[in-house]
mmCIF file of C-alpha atoms in Angstrom:
data_model
loop_
_atom_site.group_PDB
_atom_site.id
_atom_site.type_symbol
_atom_site.label_atom_id
_atom_site.label_comp_id
_atom_site.label_asym_id
_atom_site.label_seq_id
_atom_site.Cartn_x
_atom_site.Cartn_y
_atom_site.Cartn_z
ATOM 1 C CA UNK A 91 11.121 -7.921 25.524
ATOM 2 C CA UNK A 92 14.373 -5.974 25.300
ATOM 3 C CA UNK A 93 14.085 -2.312 24.392
ATOM 4 C CA UNK A 94 17.508 -2.178 22.759
ATOM 5 C CA UNK A 95 17.227 0.033 19.681
ATOM 6 C CA UNK A 96 13.605 1.002 20.384
ATOM 7 C CA UNK A 97 12.327 4.539 19.846
ATOM 8 C CA UNK A 98 9.427 6.193 21.642
ATOM 9 C CA UNK A 99 8.080 8.976 19.431
ATOM 10 C CA UNK A 100 5.624 10.354 22.010
ATOM 11 C CA UNK A 101 6.571 10.976 25.652
ATOM 12 C CA UNK A 102 5.718 13.656 28.208
ATOM 13 C CA UNK A 103 7.964 14.871 31.028
ATOM 14 C CA UNK A 104 8.657 17.860 33.244
ATOM 15 C CA UNK A 105 8.907 20.740 33.415
ATOM 16 C CA UNK A 106 5.338 21.098 32.199
ATOM 17 C CA UNK A 107 2.126 22.952 32.934
ATOM 18 C CA UNK A 108 0.652 19.609 33.981
ATOM 19 C CA UNK A 109 2.126 17.334 36.626
ATOM 20 C CA UNK A 110 4.405 14.724 35.074
ATOM 21 C CA UNK A 111 5.785 11.469 36.373
ATOM 22 C CA UNK A 112 9.424 12.292 35.661
ATOM 23 C CA UNK A 113 11.702 15.145 34.779
ATOM 24 C CA UNK A 114 12.965 15.221 31.217
ATOM 25 C CA UNK A 115 16.511 14.470 32.360
ATOM 26 C CA UNK A 116 15.419 11.448 34.397
ATOM 27 C CA UNK A 117 13.313 10.146 31.545
ATOM 28 C CA UNK A 118 16.083 10.494 28.974
ATOM 29 C CA UNK A 119 18.579 8.824 31.310
ATOM 30 C CA UNK A 120 16.189 5.958 32.069
ATOM 31 C CA UNK A 121 15.468 5.482 28.376
ATOM 32 C CA UNK A 122 19.170 5.398 27.555
ATOM 33 C CA UNK A 123 19.893 2.927 30.356
ATOM 34 C CA UNK A 124 17.085 0.681 29.082
ATOM 35 C CA UNK A 125 18.667 0.607 25.627
ATOM 36 C CA UNK A 126 16.359 2.940 23.744
ATOM 37 C CA UNK A 127 17.890 4.580 20.723
ATOM 38 C CA UNK A 128 15.787 7.754 20.834
ATOM 39 C CA UNK A 129 12.793 9.498 22.386
ATOM 40 C CA UNK A 130 10.706 12.442 21.193
ATOM 41 C CA UNK A 131 9.628 14.876 23.906
ATOM 42 C CA UNK A 132 6.171 16.397 23.521
ATOM 43 C CA UNK A 133 4.718 19.350 25.410
ATOM 44 C CA UNK A 134 1.267 20.766 24.715
ATOM 45 C CA UNK A 135 2.335 24.290 25.665
ATOM 46 C CA UNK A 136 5.816 24.996 24.331
ATOM 47 C CA UNK A 137 8.584 23.839 22.017
ATOM 48 C CA UNK A 138 10.716 20.998 23.356
ATOM 49 C CA UNK A 139 13.467 21.526 20.773
ATOM 50 C CA UNK A 140 16.019 23.406 22.949
ATOM 51 C CA UNK A 141 15.480 21.029 25.885
ATOM 52 C CA UNK A 142 15.927 17.988 23.663
ATOM 53 C CA UNK A 143 19.145 19.363 22.188
ATOM 54 C CA UNK A 144 20.568 20.018 25.656
ATOM 55 C CA UNK A 145 19.672 16.517 26.847
ATOM 56 C CA UNK A 146 21.233 14.890 23.784
ATOM 57 C CA UNK A 147 24.460 16.736 24.582
ATOM 58 C CA UNK A 148 24.317 15.924 28.294
ATOM 59 C CA UNK A 149 23.463 12.236 27.854
ATOM 60 C CA UNK A 150 25.595 10.530 25.185
ATOM 61 C CA UNK A 151 24.107 7.271 24.003
ATOM 62 C CA UNK A 152 20.564 8.378 23.288
ATOM 63 C CA UNK A 153 19.083 10.782 20.760
ATOM 64 C CA UNK A 154 16.566 13.119 22.359
ATOM 65 C CA UNK A 155 14.389 14.933 19.855
ATOM 66 C CA UNK A 156 11.826 17.686 20.272
ATOM 67 C CA UNK A 157 9.094 19.457 18.403
ATOM 68 C CA UNK A 158 6.280 21.976 18.529
ATOM 69 C CA UNK A 159 2.542 21.535 19.057
ATOM 70 C CA UNK A 160 0.403 24.191 17.374
ATOM 71 C CA UNK A 161 -1.793 24.970 20.363
ATOM 72 C CA UNK A 162 -2.811 28.486 21.332
ATOM 73 C CA UNK A 163 0.147 28.699 23.727
ATOM 74 C CA UNK A 164 2.379 28.603 20.633
ATOM 75 C CA UNK A 165 0.194 31.015 18.679
ATOM 76 C CA UNK A 166 -2.024 28.391 17.045
ATOM 77 C CA UNK A 167 -1.616 28.375 13.262
ATOM 78 C CA UNK A 168 1.708 30.168 13.474
ATOM 79 C CA UNK A 169 4.050 29.590 10.497
ATOM 80 C CA UNK A 170 6.724 31.806 12.061
ATOM 81 C CA UNK A 171 6.857 29.641 15.187
ATOM 82 C CA UNK A 172 7.012 26.536 13.002
ATOM 83 C CA UNK A 173 9.829 27.945 10.898
ATOM 84 C CA UNK A 174 11.821 28.851 14.010
ATOM 85 C CA UNK A 175 11.327 25.404 15.551
ATOM 86 C CA UNK A 176 12.359 23.674 12.342
ATOM 87 C CA UNK A 177 15.475 25.815 11.963
ATOM 88 C CA UNK A 178 16.434 24.802 15.500
ATOM 89 C CA UNK A 179 16.080 21.120 14.622
ATOM 90 C CA UNK A 180 12.487 20.148 15.415
ATOM 91 C CA UNK A 181 11.855 16.496 14.649
ATOM 92 C CA UNK A 182 8.072 16.873 14.546
ATOM 93 C CA UNK A 183 5.425 19.527 14.171
ATOM 94 C CA UNK A 184 2.066 18.527 15.618
ATOM 95 C CA UNK A 185 -1.305 19.871 14.627
ATOM 96 C CA UNK A 186 -3.241 21.298 17.629
ATOM 97 C CA UNK A 187 -3.976 19.012 20.552
ATOM 98 C CA UNK A 188 -5.577 20.626 23.628
ATOM 99 C CA UNK A 189 -6.616 23.628 21.497
ATOM 100 C CA UNK A 190 -8.168 21.518 18.742
ATOM 101 C CA UNK A 191 -11.874 22.199 18.229
ATOM 102 C CA UNK A 192 -12.413 18.444 17.902
ATOM 103 C CA UNK A 193 -11.146 17.677 21.412
ATOM 104 C CA UNK A 194 -12.722 20.733 23.001
ATOM 105 C CA UNK A 195 -16.115 19.831 21.535
ATOM 106 C CA UNK A 196 -15.699 16.291 22.863
ATOM 107 C CA UNK A 197 -15.078 17.756 26.313
ATOM 108 C CA UNK A 198 -18.162 19.981 26.168
ATOM 109 C CA UNK A 199 -16.497 23.211 25.025
ATOM 110 C CA UNK A 200 -17.626 23.553 21.383
ATOM 111 C CA UNK A 201 -16.820 26.635 19.354
ATOM 112 C CA UNK A 202 -13.705 27.527 21.322
ATOM 113 C CA UNK A 203 -10.979 25.574 19.519
ATOM 114 C CA UNK A 204 -8.811 25.643 16.420
ATOM 115 C CA UNK A 205 -9.979 24.059 13.180
ATOM 116 C CA UNK A 206 -7.794 23.303 10.189
ATOM 117 C CA UNK A 207 -10.703 23.765 7.758
ATOM 118 C CA UNK A 208 -12.745 26.794 6.771
ATOM 119 C CA UNK A 209 -16.532 26.812 6.506
ATOM 120 C CA UNK A 210 -16.325 25.366 2.980
ATOM 121 C CA UNK A 211 -14.193 22.445 4.150
ATOM 122 C CA UNK A 212 -10.928 23.713 2.687
ATOM 123 C CA UNK A 213 -7.641 23.818 4.547
ATOM 124 C CA UNK A 214 -6.809 27.258 5.915
ATOM 125 C CA UNK A 215 -4.020 29.010 3.966
ATOM 126 C CA UNK A 216 -1.820 29.145 7.060
ATOM 127 C CA UNK A 217 -2.208 25.406 7.594
ATOM 128 C CA UNK A 218 -1.032 24.817 4.032
ATOM 129 C CA UNK A 219 1.920 27.146 4.669
ATOM 130 C CA UNK A 220 2.834 25.136 7.771
ATOM 131 C CA UNK A 221 2.626 21.838 5.899
ATOM 132 C CA UNK A 222 4.907 23.233 3.196
ATOM 133 C CA UNK A 223 7.449 24.296 5.814
ATOM 134 C CA UNK A 224 7.430 20.794 7.289
ATOM 135 C CA UNK A 225 7.811 19.274 3.834
ATOM 136 C CA UNK A 226 10.854 21.399 3.034
ATOM 137 C CA UNK A 227 12.492 20.588 6.368
ATOM 138 C CA UNK A 228 12.146 16.810 6.218
ATOM 139 C CA UNK A 229 10.580 16.735 9.694
ATOM 140 C CA UNK A 230 7.638 14.578 10.735
ATOM 141 C CA UNK A 231 4.096 15.934 10.709
ATOM 142 C CA UNK A 232 1.817 14.781 13.538
ATOM 143 C CA UNK A 233 -1.953 15.005 13.129
ATOM 144 C CA UNK A 234 -2.561 15.863 16.791
ATOM 145 C CA UNK A 235 -6.152 15.876 18.013
ATOM 146 C CA UNK A 236 -7.876 16.963 14.818
ATOM 147 C CA UNK A 237 -11.182 15.490 13.670
ATOM 148 C CA UNK A 238 -11.277 12.718 11.101
ATOM 149 C CA UNK A 239 -12.307 15.184 8.380
ATOM 150 C CA UNK A 240 -9.441 17.522 9.222
ATOM 151 C CA UNK A 241 -6.958 14.672 9.468
ATOM 152 C CA UNK A 242 -7.867 13.396 6.025
ATOM 153 C CA UNK A 243 -7.441 16.874 4.541
ATOM 154 C CA UNK A 244 -4.090 17.405 6.277
ATOM 155 C CA UNK A 245 -2.805 14.004 5.147
ATOM 156 C CA UNK A 246 -3.868 14.659 1.544
ATOM 157 C CA UNK A 247 -2.132 18.046 1.519
ATOM 158 C CA UNK A 248 0.981 16.651 3.217
ATOM 159 C CA UNK A 249 1.303 13.978 0.562
ATOM 160 C CA UNK A 250 0.779 16.482 -2.218
ATOM 161 C CA UNK A 251 3.424 18.797 -0.751
ATOM 162 C CA UNK A 252 5.928 15.960 -0.219
ATOM 163 C CA UNK A 253 6.026 15.654 3.574
ATOM 164 C CA UNK A 254 8.489 12.858 4.262
ATOM 165 C CA UNK A 255 6.768 11.261 7.279
ATOM 166 C CA UNK A 256 3.231 11.633 8.642
ATOM 167 C CA UNK A 257 2.291 10.300 12.079
ATOM 168 C CA UNK A 258 -1.423 9.826 12.739
ATOM 169 C CA UNK A 259 -1.543 10.535 16.454
ATOM 170 C CA UNK A 260 -3.192 7.831 18.646
ATOM 171 C CA UNK A 261 -6.090 6.931 16.329
ATOM 172 C CA UNK A 262 -7.589 4.829 19.151
ATOM 173 C CA UNK A 263 -8.265 7.674 21.582
ATOM 174 C CA UNK A 264 -11.971 8.337 22.113
ATOM 175 C CA UNK A 265 -12.165 11.818 20.625
ATOM 176 C CA UNK A 266 -10.587 10.503 17.406
ATOM 177 C CA UNK A 267 -11.761 6.858 17.232
ATOM 178 C CA UNK A 268 -10.558 6.412 13.671
ATOM 179 C CA UNK A 269 -12.406 3.515 11.990
ATOM 180 C CA UNK A 270 -10.135 0.792 10.726
ATOM 181 C CA UNK A 271 -11.638 1.186 7.249
ATOM 182 C CA UNK A 272 -10.391 4.771 7.157
ATOM 183 C CA UNK A 273 -6.998 3.655 8.438
ATOM 184 C CA UNK A 274 -6.757 1.272 5.504
ATOM 185 C CA UNK A 275 -7.620 4.102 3.113
ATOM 186 C CA UNK A 276 -4.968 6.400 4.568
ATOM 187 C CA UNK A 277 -2.232 3.776 4.836
ATOM 188 C CA UNK A 278 0.617 4.160 2.394
ATOM 189 C CA UNK A 279 4.277 5.110 2.030
ATOM 190 C CA UNK A 280 5.490 7.597 4.617
ATOM 191 C CA UNK A 281 2.384 7.411 6.823
ATOM 192 C CA UNK A 282 2.448 5.746 10.228
ATOM 193 C CA UNK A 283 -0.284 5.165 12.778
ATOM 194 C CA UNK A 284 1.221 6.083 16.130
ATOM 195 C CA UNK A 285 -0.411 3.546 18.448
ATOM 196 C CA UNK A 286 -0.163 4.567 22.084
ATOM 197 C CA UNK A 287 -0.365 2.783 25.425
ATOM 198 C CA UNK A 288 -3.952 1.647 26.118
ATOM 199 C CA UNK A 289 -5.573 3.347 29.105
ATOM 200 C CA UNK A 290 -8.883 4.936 30.136
ATOM 201 C CA UNK A 291 -10.060 7.287 27.409
ATOM 202 C CA UNK A 292 -9.273 4.873 24.573
ATOM 203 C CA UNK A 293 -12.030 3.221 22.560
ATOM 204 C CA UNK A 294 -9.851 0.168 21.903
ATOM 205 C CA UNK A 295 -8.397 -2.344 24.363
ATOM 206 C CA UNK A 296 -5.186 -4.288 23.685
ATOM 207 C CA UNK A 297 -6.974 -6.917 21.611
ATOM 208 C CA UNK A 298 -8.815 -4.284 19.595
ATOM 209 C CA UNK A 299 -5.596 -2.403 18.951
ATOM 210 C CA UNK A 300 -3.956 -5.608 17.764
ATOM 211 C CA UNK A 301 -6.830 -6.116 15.321
ATOM 212 C CA UNK A 302 -6.403 -2.597 13.965
ATOM 213 C CA UNK A 303 -2.671 -3.126 13.517
ATOM 214 C CA UNK A 304 -3.306 -6.320 11.589
ATOM 215 C CA UNK A 305 -5.851 -4.560 9.399
ATOM 216 C CA UNK A 306 -3.769 -1.442 8.655
ATOM 217 C CA UNK A 307 -0.465 -3.307 8.542
ATOM 218 C CA UNK A 308 2.649 -3.664 10.662
ATOM 219 C CA UNK A 309 4.573 -1.626 8.075
ATOM 220 C CA UNK A 310 2.402 1.414 8.833
ATOM 221 C CA UNK A 311 2.530 1.111 12.623
ATOM 222 C CA UNK A 312 4.684 2.790 15.264
ATOM 223 C CA UNK A 313 4.310 1.751 18.894
ATOM 224 C CA UNK A 314 4.705 4.757 21.197
ATOM 225 C CA UNK A 315 3.498 5.400 24.729
ATOM 226 C CA UNK A 316 2.150 8.957 25.191
ATOM 227 C CA UNK A 317 3.013 8.314 28.841
ATOM 228 C CA UNK A 318 4.358 10.590 31.533
ATOM 229 C CA UNK A 319 1.146 11.152 33.497
ATOM 230 C CA UNK A 320 1.602 10.642 37.263
ATOM 231 C CA UNK A 321 -0.996 7.879 37.547
ATOM 232 C CA UNK A 322 0.242 5.852 34.564
ATOM 233 C CA UNK A 323 3.352 3.676 34.183
ATOM 234 C CA UNK A 324 6.744 5.235 33.626
ATOM 235 C CA UNK A 325 7.195 5.663 29.844
ATOM 236 C CA UNK A 326 10.089 3.196 29.695
ATOM 237 C CA UNK A 327 8.144 0.572 31.626
ATOM 238 C CA UNK A 328 5.074 1.361 29.561
ATOM 239 C CA UNK A 329 6.847 0.731 26.261
ATOM 240 C CA UNK A 330 8.054 -2.622 27.527
ATOM 241 C CA UNK A 331 4.541 -3.513 28.714
ATOM 242 C CA UNK A 332 3.111 -2.386 25.376
ATOM 243 C CA UNK A 333 5.460 -4.674 23.456
ATOM 244 C CA UNK A 334 4.686 -7.558 25.797
ATOM 245 C CA UNK A 335 0.947 -7.044 25.303
ATOM 246 C CA UNK A 336 1.352 -7.113 21.530
ATOM 247 C CA UNK A 337 3.515 -10.225 21.780
ATOM 248 C CA UNK A 338 0.730 -11.897 23.761
ATOM 249 C CA UNK A 339 -1.624 -10.915 20.909
ATOM 250 C CA UNK A 340 0.488 -12.954 18.510
ATOM 251 C CA UNK A 341 2.957 -10.495 16.988
ATOM 252 C CA UNK A 342 6.361 -11.979 16.236
ATOM 253 C CA UNK A 343 9.714 -10.684 17.454
ATOM 254 C CA UNK A 344 10.382 -9.402 13.923
ATOM 255 C CA UNK A 345 7.064 -7.548 13.814
ATOM 256 C CA UNK A 346 7.664 -6.017 17.243
ATOM 257 C CA UNK A 347 11.126 -4.856 16.225
ATOM 258 C CA UNK A 348 9.599 -3.336 13.107
ATOM 259 C CA UNK A 349 7.013 -1.365 15.104
ATOM 260 C CA UNK A 350 9.225 -0.293 18.025
ATOM 261 C CA UNK A 351 12.544 0.331 16.268
ATOM 262 C CA UNK A 352 12.660 0.115 12.472
ATOM 263 C CA UNK A 353 9.529 2.082 11.566
ATOM 264 C CA UNK A 354 10.084 4.937 14.039
ATOM 265 C CA UNK A 355 13.725 5.182 12.923
ATOM 266 C CA UNK A 356 12.618 5.665 9.332
ATOM 267 C CA UNK A 357 9.951 8.165 10.401
ATOM 268 C CA UNK A 358 12.569 10.146 12.339
ATOM 269 C CA UNK A 359 15.031 10.047 9.437
ATOM 270 C CA UNK A 360 17.523 8.012 11.424
ATOM 271 C CA UNK A 361 17.860 5.307 8.776
#
C-alpha cells in the first residue's frame, strides 16, 4: 500500500531517555520521502513541540507535530506546562503514560503512580483544568496509559468541555485491554481509537484488532504505529506493514485511506 497522504499520530525517535531506532530528523525525512503528510512525535519525558517545529521548517513537504505527555518528568498534572506547550503549538496533550498508576500497578509498582481520579472517583480539579485548556486550544487529547475507569471519566469531561478531538491511546495494549463493548459505548463524534502496531505486550493480534475495528467502526479508527523501539520495525515500514495486515483482514482501499489519512487529518485539524 502507498503511504501517500498518510499520517502517523504516534511515533518515537531520538534524542530520548530510551534508546530509539532513529533520530527525529531521520524519521521525519524518511516519512516525507515515503509520502506521509504528517507525523506526531511523542516523548514520555519532555515536550516535543520545539523539536517538531524545527523539523517542519527544516524539511518542507511534511508536517511534523509535537505534544506533551503529563508524566512526572513534566510535573505530572501541571496546567502551566500544558498551557505553555499549547501556546507553542502542541498538537496533542497526553494523559500520563509511564507515570500512570494503572501501568505502574500492572508492572508490579502499585501506589507510586499518577491517578486522574480522587478517592471518591471524581476527576481531580487540575485534570479538569488541563482538559479545559486543551478544549480552548483545539488540540487533541490523548488518554495515555490511564485505567478504563479513568479513561471513561476523562472522555466524559472532555466531551462536556468541548474538546475537539480525543484519541484513545492503543486500547489493545495489555495494561489497558479495553473491551470492545466499552469501545462501542465510547465511540462517537470527535473520538478516535488510536490502534497501534501489534507486538508483544498487546492482548490482541492482527485478526483480533481487525474485529475490534469492525465493531467500533472504521470512522472512529486511526491507524498509528507507536514504533521507534530498536527491536521493532522502522515506523515508516511499520505503518506500511500495518496497512497491509489490515488489507489482508479484508479492509478495502477506501477504508484504509480513511484510517491512515482522512481520520487522522481531521483529528489533527488539518482538514
